[in-house]
Amino acid sequence: MRYAAEMRSYLDKVIADLKANPSTDPTILNRMLELQSADTPGMDDLGIRNNILGLLIGAIPTISKASCFALDELLNRPDALKVAHEAALRGDHQVVANTIWECLRFNPHNPVVYRRATRDTVVAQSTLRQVKIKEGTMVFAATFSAMFDSLVIDKPNEFRTDRSWETYIIWGYGMHTCIGAQINMAVIPAILTPLLKQKNLRRTKGAAGQIDSNGTPHPEHFHVEFDT
Ligand code: HEM
């Protein structure tokens, strides 16, 4: 809570300083200030601060966790690891990326998205899965199981690297789809490629070779080894 308060004051100061000494640098903050001067809703100083906080919180722990989860899954799948290793060596970004998305389908960072119903409602009206939701109910929409829906995904239990990007709802779905999805598409394969290039990549023996979250929602340690 202390760090949160410090971060809020820090950002307030950065925003105020930039407004006092404007620059034309092509930064996210300058683009937000341009939106503010065009009276865009949600772009007052408080809105800008909240958005930047959202970007910081949304970006750093999520990308590192997803990278660990993808690698963890890949190390359980020697055939897929070989595909990713060879693709990394020949610089085939697309195959590396497809392998990672498939790993995250089996081992997702977010298995659900959650919502609280603001009124009585009916989900999927006039279908077999129609369900009534009472106002105030917490709803967990299981994106994990949706990615194994055999009515939509061809042979969902098979690990395949030829699935389309639309197969994946690793970054949520609909109105609140992750705004970092395109960043993730570029950054996660770039983070893992140098490691995947290594020869005989494997877990370190024992507990060190398993993800250690140290009681937090995010991995803190995950040791792997390779031949030099
Ligand atoms: C592997 C990395 C990431 C994962 C797994 C992830 C996952 C998600 C998911 C599942 C949602 C939807 C939440 C919901 O519907 O309740 C979401 C939303 C969001 N993500 Fe990400 N995210 C990642 C990286 C990022 C990055 C890099 C950024 C920022 C640059 C970011 C910013 C956001 C924001 C601001 C939202 C809220 C969008 C909205 O409410 O309209 N995320 N993310």
PDB file of C-alpha atoms and ligand atoms in Angstrom:
ATOM      1  CA  MET A   1       0.000   0.000   0.000  1.00  0.00           C
ATOM      2  CA  ARG A   2       2.920   2.294   0.743  1.00  0.00           C
ATOM      3  CA  TYR A   3       4.484   1.659  -2.664  1.00  0.00           C
ATOM      4  CA  ALA A   4       1.087   2.190  -4.323  1.00  0.00           C
ATOM      5  CA  ALA A   5       0.802   5.597  -2.650  1.00  0.00           C
ATOM      6  CA  GLU A   6       4.374   6.459  -3.663  1.00  0.00           C
ATOM      7  CA  MET A   7       3.662   5.416  -7.240  1.00  0.00           C
ATOM      8  CA  ARG A   8       0.517   7.576  -7.355  1.00  0.00           C
ATOM      9  CA  SER A   9       2.387  10.674  -6.141  1.00  0.00           C
ATOM     10  CA  TYR A  10       5.266   9.957  -8.494  1.00  0.00           C
ATOM     11  CA  LEU A  11       2.938   9.755 -11.495  1.00  0.00           C
ATOM     12  CA  ASP A  12       1.003  12.879 -10.422  1.00  0.00           C
ATOM     13  CA  LYS A  13       4.323  14.734 -10.376  1.00  0.00           C
ATOM     14  CA  VAL A  14       5.435  13.388 -13.759  1.00  0.00           C
ATOM     15  CA  ILE A  15       2.114  14.456 -15.324  1.00  0.00           C
ATOM     16  CA  ALA A  16       2.209  17.921 -13.690  1.00  0.00           C
ATOM     17  CA  ASP A  17       5.876  18.450 -14.681  1.00  0.00           C
ATOM     18  CA  LEU A  18       5.220  17.546 -18.288  1.00  0.00           C
ATOM     19  CA  LYS A  19       2.210  19.861 -18.441  1.00  0.00           C
ATOM     20  CA  ALA A  20       4.371  22.675 -17.006  1.00  0.00           C
ATOM     21  CA  ASN A  21       7.239  21.944 -19.449  1.00  0.00           C
ATOM     22  CA  PRO A  22       5.610  20.378 -22.539  1.00  0.00           C
ATOM     23  CA  SER A  23       7.681  18.350 -24.980  1.00  0.00           C
ATOM     24  CA  THR A  24       6.906  16.826 -28.357  1.00  0.00           C
ATOM     25  CA  ASP A  25       8.592  13.504 -27.620  1.00  0.00           C
ATOM     26  CA  PRO A  26       6.499  10.606 -28.989  1.00  0.00           C
ATOM     27  CA  THR A  27       5.794   9.089 -25.567  1.00  0.00           C
ATOM     28  CA  ILE A  28       2.683   7.357 -24.249  1.00  0.00           C
ATOM     29  CA  LEU A  29       2.186  10.195 -21.785  1.00  0.00           C
ATOM     30  CA  ASN A  30       2.329  12.838 -24.510  1.00  0.00           C
ATOM     31  CA  ARG A  31      -0.198  10.904 -26.545  1.00  0.00           C
ATOM     32  CA  MET A  32      -2.477  10.739 -23.497  1.00  0.00           C
ATOM     33  CA  LEU A  33      -2.107  14.509 -22.993  1.00  0.00           C
ATOM     34  CA  GLU A  34      -3.070  15.042 -26.627  1.00  0.00           C
ATOM     35  CA  LEU A  35      -6.203  12.992 -25.986  1.00  0.00           C
ATOM     36  CA  GLN A  36      -6.833  15.141 -22.910  1.00  0.00           C
ATOM     37  CA  SER A  37      -6.620  18.344 -24.931  1.00  0.00           C
ATOM     38  CA  ALA A  38      -9.166  16.857 -27.344  1.00  0.00           C
ATOM     39  CA  ASP A  39     -11.521  16.316 -24.342  1.00  0.00           C
ATOM     40  CA  THR A  40     -11.428  12.525 -24.669  1.00  0.00           C
ATOM     41  CA  PRO A  41     -13.448  10.939 -21.838  1.00  0.00           C
ATOM     42  CA  GLY A  42     -11.367   9.227 -19.147  1.00  0.00           C
ATOM     43  CA  MET A  43      -8.289  11.278 -20.004  1.00  0.00           C
ATOM     44  CA  ASP A  44      -8.268  13.843 -17.212  1.00  0.00           C
ATOM     45  CA  ASP A  45      -5.131  13.794 -15.045  1.00  0.00           C
ATOM     46  CA  LEU A  46      -6.580  11.124 -12.753  1.00  0.00           C
ATOM     47  CA  GLY A  47      -7.616   8.987 -15.735  1.00  0.00           C
ATOM     48  CA  ILE A  48      -4.137   9.291 -17.232  1.00  0.00           C
ATOM     49  CA  ARG A  49      -2.566   8.276 -13.918  1.00  0.00           C
ATOM     50  CA  ASN A  50      -4.880   5.263 -13.649  1.00  0.00           C
ATOM     51  CA  ASN A  51      -4.114   4.202 -17.203  1.00  0.00           C
ATOM     52  CA  ILE A  52      -0.368   4.367 -16.673  1.00  0.00           C
ATOM     53  CA  LEU A  53      -0.710   2.399 -13.435  1.00  0.00           C
ATOM     54  CA  GLY A  54      -2.766  -0.167 -15.372  1.00  0.00           C
ATOM     55  CA  LEU A  55      -0.041  -0.453 -17.991  1.00  0.00           C
ATOM     56  CA  LEU A  56       2.683  -0.987 -15.379  1.00  0.00           C
ATOM     57  CA  ILE A  57       0.692  -3.549 -13.404  1.00  0.00           C
ATOM     58  CA  GLY A  58      -0.649  -5.190 -16.556  1.00  0.00           C
ATOM     59  CA  ALA A  59       2.660  -5.536 -18.326  1.00  0.00           C
ATOM     60  CA  ILE A  60       5.507  -6.570 -16.055  1.00  0.00           C
ATOM     61  CA  PRO A  61       4.363  -9.497 -13.891  1.00  0.00           C
ATOM     62  CA  THR A  62       2.054 -10.891 -16.570  1.00  0.00           C
ATOM     63  CA  ILE A  63       4.686 -11.200 -19.274  1.00  0.00           C
ATOM     64  CA  SER A  64       7.216 -12.824 -16.956  1.00  0.00           C
ATOM     65  CA  LYS A  65       4.608 -15.242 -15.580  1.00  0.00           C
ATOM     66  CA  ALA A  66       3.324 -16.205 -19.027  1.00  0.00           C
ATOM     67  CA  SER A  67       6.900 -16.777 -20.230  1.00  0.00           C
ATOM     68  CA  CYS A  68       7.552 -19.104 -17.258  1.00  0.00           C
ATOM     69  CA  PHE A  69       4.270 -20.971 -17.756  1.00  0.00           C
ATOM     70  CA  ALA A  70       4.953 -21.476 -21.459  1.00  0.00           C
ATOM     71  CA  LEU A  71       8.454 -22.756 -20.752  1.00  0.00           C
ATOM     72  CA  ASP A  72       7.201 -25.035 -17.969  1.00  0.00           C
ATOM     73  CA  GLU A  73       4.682 -26.602 -20.353  1.00  0.00           C
ATOM     74  CA  LEU A  74       7.242 -26.913 -23.116  1.00  0.00           C
ATOM     75  CA  LEU A  75       9.677 -28.757 -20.836  1.00  0.00           C
ATOM     76  CA  ASN A  76       6.931 -31.338 -20.248  1.00  0.00           C
ATOM     77  CA  ARG A  77       6.609 -31.860 -24.004  1.00  0.00           C
ATOM     78  CA  PRO A  78       9.893 -33.026 -25.557  1.00  0.00           C
ATOM     79  CA  ASP A  79       8.467 -33.168 -29.115  1.00  0.00           C
ATOM     80  CA  ALA A  80       7.176 -29.599 -28.906  1.00  0.00           C
ATOM     81  CA  LEU A  81      10.431 -28.450 -27.314  1.00  0.00           C
ATOM     82  CA  LYS A  82      12.332 -29.900 -30.280  1.00  0.00           C
ATOM     83  CA  VAL A  83      10.048 -28.036 -32.714  1.00  0.00           C
ATOM     84  CA  ALA A  84      10.564 -24.783 -30.797  1.00  0.00           C
ATOM     85  CA  HIS A  85      14.338 -25.341 -30.484  1.00  0.00           C
ATOM     86  CA  GLU A  86      14.768 -25.919 -34.226  1.00  0.00           C
ATOM     87  CA  ALA A  87      12.511 -22.970 -35.071  1.00  0.00           C
ATOM     88  CA  ALA A  88      14.457 -20.705 -32.703  1.00  0.00           C
ATOM     89  CA  LEU A  89      17.753 -21.758 -34.314  1.00  0.00           C
ATOM     90  CA  ARG A  90      16.561 -20.955 -37.830  1.00  0.00           C
ATOM     91  CA  GLY A  91      14.962 -17.689 -36.665  1.00  0.00           C
ATOM     92  CA  ASP A  92      11.398 -18.813 -37.411  1.00  0.00           C
ATOM     93  CA  HIS A  93       9.540 -16.429 -35.108  1.00  0.00           C
ATOM     94  CA  GLN A  94       6.112 -17.673 -36.204  1.00  0.00           C
ATOM     95  CA  VAL A  95       6.670 -21.323 -35.262  1.00  0.00           C
ATOM     96  CA  VAL A  96       8.281 -20.349 -31.938  1.00  0.00           C
ATOM     97  CA  ALA A  97       5.283 -18.109 -31.239  1.00  0.00           C
ATOM     98  CA  ASN A  98       2.703 -20.729 -32.254  1.00  0.00           C
ATOM     99  CA  THR A  99       4.361 -23.256 -29.944  1.00  0.00           C
ATOM    100  CA  ILE A 100       4.225 -20.769 -27.081  1.00  0.00           C
ATOM    101  CA  TRP A 101       0.534 -19.935 -27.619  1.00  0.00           C
ATOM    102  CA  GLU A 102      -0.289 -23.635 -27.667  1.00  0.00           C
ATOM    103  CA  CYS A 103       1.641 -24.073 -24.392  1.00  0.00           C
ATOM    104  CA  LEU A 104      -0.383 -21.236 -22.897  1.00  0.00           C
ATOM    105  CA  ARG A 105      -3.611 -22.876 -24.049  1.00  0.00           C
ATOM    106  CA  PHE A 106      -2.694 -25.909 -21.951  1.00  0.00           C
ATOM    107  CA  ASN A 107      -1.165 -23.878 -19.135  1.00  0.00           C
ATOM    108  CA  PRO A 108      -2.711 -20.403 -19.233  1.00  0.00           C
ATOM    109  CA  HIS A 109      -1.711 -17.386 -17.215  1.00  0.00           C
ATOM    110  CA  ASN A 110      -5.403 -16.523 -16.778  1.00  0.00           C
ATOM    111  CA  PRO A 111      -7.666 -19.602 -16.627  1.00  0.00           C
ATOM    112  CA  VAL A 112     -10.697 -17.355 -16.031  1.00  0.00           C
ATOM    113  CA  VAL A 113     -11.867 -13.796 -16.320  1.00  0.00           C
ATOM    114  CA  TYR A 114     -14.212 -12.655 -13.583  1.00  0.00           C
ATOM    115  CA  ARG A 115     -17.080 -10.221 -13.382  1.00  0.00           C
ATOM    116  CA  ARG A 116     -19.712  -9.165 -10.862  1.00  0.00           C
ATOM    117  CA  ALA A 117     -23.270  -8.986 -12.271  1.00  0.00           C
ATOM    118  CA  THR A 118     -24.590  -5.443 -11.882  1.00  0.00           C
ATOM    119  CA  ARG A 119     -28.180  -6.643 -12.536  1.00  0.00           C
ATOM    120  CA  ASP A 120     -30.184  -9.845 -12.943  1.00  0.00           C
ATOM    121  CA  THR A 121     -29.363 -11.219 -16.355  1.00  0.00           C
ATOM    122  CA  VAL A 122     -29.351 -14.294 -18.574  1.00  0.00           C
ATOM    123  CA  VAL A 123     -26.202 -15.531 -20.271  1.00  0.00           C
ATOM    124  CA  ALA A 124     -26.444 -17.365 -23.615  1.00  0.00           C
ATOM    125  CA  GLN A 125     -30.209 -16.969 -23.844  1.00  0.00           C
ATOM    126  CA  SER A 126     -32.080 -19.637 -25.889  1.00  0.00           C
ATOM    127  CA  THR A 127     -29.149 -22.031 -25.947  1.00  0.00           C
ATOM    128  CA  LEU A 128     -28.619 -25.290 -24.060  1.00  0.00           C
ATOM    129  CA  ARG A 129     -26.093 -23.534 -21.843  1.00  0.00           C
ATOM    130  CA  GLN A 130     -28.465 -20.689 -20.941  1.00  0.00           C
ATOM    131  CA  VAL A 131     -27.962 -19.638 -17.340  1.00  0.00           C
ATOM    132  CA  LYS A 132     -29.636 -17.060 -15.094  1.00  0.00           C
ATOM    133  CA  ILE A 133     -27.348 -14.804 -13.087  1.00  0.00           C
ATOM    134  CA  LYS A 134     -28.600 -12.854 -10.074  1.00  0.00           C
ATOM    135  CA  GLU A 135     -27.504  -9.283  -9.443  1.00  0.00           C
ATOM    136  CA  GLY A 136     -24.364  -9.163  -7.309  1.00  0.00           C
ATOM    137  CA  THR A 137     -23.202 -12.663  -8.279  1.00  0.00           C
ATOM    138  CA  MET A 138     -19.519 -13.126  -8.997  1.00  0.00           C
ATOM    139  CA  VAL A 139     -19.126 -14.842 -12.368  1.00  0.00           C
ATOM    140  CA  PHE A 140     -16.045 -16.751 -13.477  1.00  0.00           C
ATOM    141  CA  ALA A 141     -15.911 -17.206 -17.243  1.00  0.00           C
ATOM    142  CA  ALA A 142     -13.554 -20.106 -17.813  1.00  0.00           C
ATOM    143  CA  THR A 143     -11.422 -19.121 -20.786  1.00  0.00           C
ATOM    144  CA  PHE A 144      -9.234 -22.183 -20.079  1.00  0.00           C
ATOM    145  CA  SER A 145     -12.035 -24.704 -20.724  1.00  0.00           C
ATOM    146  CA  ALA A 146     -13.372 -22.577 -23.603  1.00  0.00           C
ATOM    147  CA  MET A 147     -10.065 -23.184 -25.389  1.00  0.00           C
ATOM    148  CA  PHE A 148     -10.866 -26.933 -25.166  1.00  0.00           C
ATOM    149  CA  ASP A 149     -14.412 -26.623 -26.536  1.00  0.00           C
ATOM    150  CA  SER A 150     -14.606 -29.356 -29.175  1.00  0.00           C
ATOM    151  CA  LEU A 151     -17.486 -27.547 -30.898  1.00  0.00           C
ATOM    152  CA  VAL A 152     -15.114 -24.713 -31.764  1.00  0.00           C
ATOM    153  CA  ILE A 153     -11.551 -26.065 -31.555  1.00  0.00           C
ATOM    154  CA  ASP A 154     -10.467 -28.890 -33.830  1.00  0.00           C
ATOM    155  CA  LYS A 155      -9.132 -31.859 -31.797  1.00  0.00           C
ATOM    156  CA  PRO A 156      -8.669 -29.677 -28.714  1.00  0.00           C
ATOM    157  CA  ASN A 157      -6.657 -32.224 -26.738  1.00  0.00           C
ATOM    158  CA  GLU A 158      -3.933 -32.365 -29.395  1.00  0.00           C
ATOM    159  CA  PHE A 159      -0.912 -30.099 -29.026  1.00  0.00           C
ATOM    160  CA  ARG A 160      -0.633 -28.424 -32.432  1.00  0.00           C
ATOM    161  CA  THR A 161       1.309 -25.518 -33.805  1.00  0.00           C
ATOM    162  CA  ASP A 162      -0.928 -24.818 -36.800  1.00  0.00           C
ATOM    163  CA  ARG A 163      -3.848 -23.221 -34.964  1.00  0.00           C
ATOM    164  CA  SER A 164      -4.949 -19.723 -35.884  1.00  0.00           C
ATOM    165  CA  TRP A 165      -4.346 -16.812 -33.504  1.00  0.00           C
ATOM    166  CA  GLU A 166      -8.142 -16.532 -33.053  1.00  0.00           C
ATOM    167  CA  THR A 167      -8.124 -19.947 -31.344  1.00  0.00           C
ATOM    168  CA  TYR A 168      -6.514 -18.387 -28.323  1.00  0.00           C
ATOM    169  CA  ILE A 169      -8.263 -16.402 -25.635  1.00  0.00           C
ATOM    170  CA  ILE A 170      -5.168 -16.268 -23.494  1.00  0.00           C
ATOM    171  CA  TRP A 171      -5.614 -12.492 -23.268  1.00  0.00           C
ATOM    172  CA  GLY A 172      -9.328 -12.465 -22.492  1.00  0.00           C
ATOM    173  CA  TYR A 173     -12.186 -11.847 -24.868  1.00  0.00           C
ATOM    174  CA  GLY A 174     -14.577  -9.135 -25.992  1.00  0.00           C
ATOM    175  CA  MET A 175     -14.765  -5.620 -24.682  1.00  0.00           C
ATOM    176  CA  HIS A 176     -11.938  -5.938 -22.150  1.00  0.00           C
ATOM    177  CA  THR A 177      -9.498  -7.968 -24.218  1.00  0.00           C
ATOM    178  CA  CYS A 178      -5.969  -7.270 -23.030  1.00  0.00           C
ATOM    179  CA  ILE A 179      -4.630  -4.077 -24.519  1.00  0.00           C
ATOM    180  CA  GLY A 180      -1.168  -5.653 -24.372  1.00  0.00           C
ATOM    181  CA  ALA A 181      -2.061  -8.586 -26.650  1.00  0.00           C
ATOM    182  CA  GLN A 182      -0.019  -7.259 -29.572  1.00  0.00           C
ATOM    183  CA  ILE A 183       2.888  -6.461 -27.250  1.00  0.00           C
ATOM    184  CA  ASN A 184       2.730  -9.988 -25.829  1.00  0.00           C
ATOM    185  CA  MET A 185       2.706 -11.459 -29.333  1.00  0.00           C
ATOM    186  CA  ALA A 186       6.032  -9.775 -30.020  1.00  0.00           C
ATOM    187  CA  VAL A 187       7.710  -9.809 -26.621  1.00  0.00           C
ATOM    188  CA  ILE A 188       7.094 -13.310 -25.206  1.00  0.00           C
ATOM    189  CA  PRO A 189       8.642 -15.170 -28.175  1.00  0.00           C
ATOM    190  CA  ALA A 190      11.514 -12.647 -28.136  1.00  0.00           C
ATOM    191  CA  ILE A 191      12.152 -13.358 -24.437  1.00  0.00           C
ATOM    192  CA  LEU A 192      12.089 -17.127 -24.857  1.00  0.00           C
ATOM    193  CA  THR A 193      13.895 -17.486 -28.203  1.00  0.00           C
ATOM    194  CA  PRO A 194      17.469 -17.058 -26.857  1.00  0.00           C
ATOM    195  CA  LEU A 195      16.762 -19.758 -24.273  1.00  0.00           C
ATOM    196  CA  LEU A 196      15.040 -22.064 -26.731  1.00  0.00           C
ATOM    197  CA  LYS A 197      18.092 -21.887 -28.997  1.00  0.00           C
ATOM    198  CA  GLN A 198      20.200 -23.591 -26.323  1.00  0.00           C
ATOM    199  CA  LYS A 199      21.235 -27.201 -26.615  1.00  0.00           C
ATOM    200  CA  ASN A 200      19.563 -29.777 -24.372  1.00  0.00           C
ATOM    201  CA  LEU A 201      17.477 -27.246 -22.479  1.00  0.00           C
ATOM    202  CA  ARG A 202      16.112 -28.939 -19.367  1.00  0.00           C
ATOM    203  CA  ARG A 203      14.875 -28.353 -15.855  1.00  0.00           C
ATOM    204  CA  THR A 204      17.408 -28.242 -13.056  1.00  0.00           C
ATOM    205  CA  LYS A 205      16.944 -31.415 -11.012  1.00  0.00           C
ATOM    206  CA  GLY A 206      14.744 -31.316  -7.917  1.00  0.00           C
ATOM    207  CA  ALA A 207      12.602 -28.514  -6.593  1.00  0.00           C
ATOM    208  CA  ALA A 208      14.699 -25.786  -8.233  1.00  0.00           C
ATOM    209  CA  GLY A 209      13.539 -27.007 -11.635  1.00  0.00           C
ATOM    210  CA  GLN A 210       9.896 -26.414 -10.750  1.00  0.00           C
ATOM    211  CA  ILE A 211       8.292 -22.968 -10.711  1.00  0.00           C
ATOM    212  CA  ASP A 212       8.559 -21.492  -7.225  1.00  0.00           C
ATOM    213  CA  SER A 213       5.948 -18.788  -6.611  1.00  0.00           C
ATOM    214  CA  ASN A 214       6.886 -18.469  -2.942  1.00  0.00           C
ATOM    215  CA  GLY A 215       3.228 -18.179  -1.952  1.00  0.00           C
ATOM    216  CA  THR A 216       2.548 -15.320  -4.412  1.00  0.00           C
ATOM    217  CA  PRO A 217       0.530 -15.468  -7.639  1.00  0.00           C
ATOM    218  CA  HIS A 218       3.723 -14.961  -9.642  1.00  0.00           C
ATOM    219  CA  PRO A 219       6.771 -17.147 -10.264  1.00  0.00           C
ATOM    220  CA  GLU A 220       9.850 -16.013  -8.373  1.00  0.00           C
ATOM    221  CA  HIS A 221      12.334 -18.736  -9.369  1.00  0.00           C
ATOM    222  CA  PHE A 222      12.520 -21.342 -12.114  1.00  0.00           C
ATOM    223  CA  HIS A 223      15.928 -22.894 -12.795  1.00  0.00           C
ATOM    224  CA  VAL A 224      16.814 -24.497 -16.101  1.00  0.00           C
ATOM    225  CA  GLU A 225      20.062 -25.802 -17.546  1.00  0.00           C
ATOM    226  CA  PHE A 226      21.550 -26.322 -21.002  1.00  0.00           C
ATOM    227  CA  ASP A 227      24.771 -27.627 -22.568  1.00  0.00           C
ATOM    228  CA  THR A 228      27.383 -25.087 -23.552  1.00  0.00           C
TER     229      THR A 228
HETATM  230  C1  HEM B   1       1.299 -12.434 -20.958  1.00  0.00           C
HETATM  231  C2  HEM B   1       0.961 -11.249 -20.586  1.00  0.00           C
HETATM  232  C3  HEM B   1      -0.469 -10.828 -20.329  1.00  0.00           C
HETATM  233  C4  HEM B   1      -1.559 -11.603 -20.020  1.00  0.00           C
HETATM  234  C5  HEM B   1      -1.648 -13.118 -19.823  1.00  0.00           C
HETATM  235  C6  HEM B   1      -2.662 -10.683 -19.908  1.00  0.00           C
HETATM  236  C7  HEM B   1      -3.957 -11.087 -19.672  1.00  0.00           C
HETATM  237  C8  HEM B   1      -5.043 -10.237 -19.692  1.00  0.00           C
HETATM  238  C9  HEM B   1      -6.416 -10.657 -19.630  1.00  0.00           C
HETATM  239  C10 HEM B   1      -6.917 -12.101 -19.535  1.00  0.00           C
HETATM  240  C11 HEM B   1      -7.174  -9.548 -19.673  1.00  0.00           C
HETATM  241  C12 HEM B   1      -8.695  -9.484 -19.627  1.00  0.00           C
HETATM  242  C13 HEM B   1      -9.171  -9.273 -18.208  1.00  0.00           C
HETATM  243  C14 HEM B   1     -10.671  -9.299 -18.091  1.00  0.00           C
HETATM  244  O1  HEM B   1     -11.411  -9.381 -19.089  1.00  0.00           O
HETATM  245  O2  HEM B   1     -11.133  -9.237 -16.933  1.00  0.00           O
HETATM  246  C15 HEM B   1      -6.275  -8.409 -19.737  1.00  0.00           C
HETATM  247  C16 HEM B   1      -6.661  -7.086 -19.759  1.00  0.00           C
HETATM  248  C17 HEM B   1      -5.783  -6.024 -19.733  1.00  0.00           C
HETATM  249  N1  HEM B   1      -4.420  -6.077 -19.938  1.00  0.00           N
HETATM  250 FE1  HEM B   1      -3.330  -7.730 -20.105  1.00  0.00          FE
HETATM  251  N2  HEM B   1      -2.207  -9.409 -20.123  1.00  0.00           N
HETATM  252  C18 HEM B   1      -0.869  -9.457 -20.394  1.00  0.00           C
HETATM  253  C19 HEM B   1      -0.031  -8.395 -20.706  1.00  0.00           C
HETATM  254  C20 HEM B   1      -0.413  -7.078 -20.704  1.00  0.00           C
HETATM  255  C21 HEM B   1       0.418  -5.959 -21.111  1.00  0.00           C
HETATM  256  C22 HEM B   1       1.806  -6.096 -21.711  1.00  0.00           C
HETATM  257  C23 HEM B   1      -0.314  -4.840 -20.887  1.00  0.00           C
HETATM  258  C24 HEM B   1       0.040  -3.399 -21.097  1.00  0.00           C
HETATM  259  C25 HEM B   1       0.920  -2.960 -21.955  1.00  0.00           C
HETATM  260  C26 HEM B   1      -1.596  -5.242 -20.367  1.00  0.00           C
HETATM  261  C27 HEM B   1      -2.609  -4.402 -20.000  1.00  0.00           C
HETATM  262  C28 HEM B   1      -3.908  -4.795 -19.831  1.00  0.00           C
HETATM  263  C29 HEM B   1      -4.995  -3.866 -19.550  1.00  0.00           C
HETATM  264  C30 HEM B   1      -4.856  -2.348 -19.325  1.00  0.00           C
HETATM  265  C31 HEM B   1      -6.169  -4.634 -19.511  1.00  0.00           C
HETATM  266  C32 HEM B   1      -7.575  -4.148 -19.244  1.00  0.00           C
HETATM  267  C33 HEM B   1      -8.277  -3.883 -20.554  1.00  0.00           C
HETATM  268  C34 HEM B   1      -9.699  -3.447 -20.311  1.00  0.00           C
HETATM  269  O3  HEM B   1     -10.199  -3.531 -19.186  1.00  0.00           O
HETATM  270  O4  HEM B   1     -10.347  -3.013 -21.277  1.00  0.00           O
HETATM  271  N3  HEM B   1      -1.637  -6.612 -20.288  1.00  0.00           N
HETATM  272  N4  HEM B   1      -4.980  -8.859 -19.763  1.00  0.00           N
END
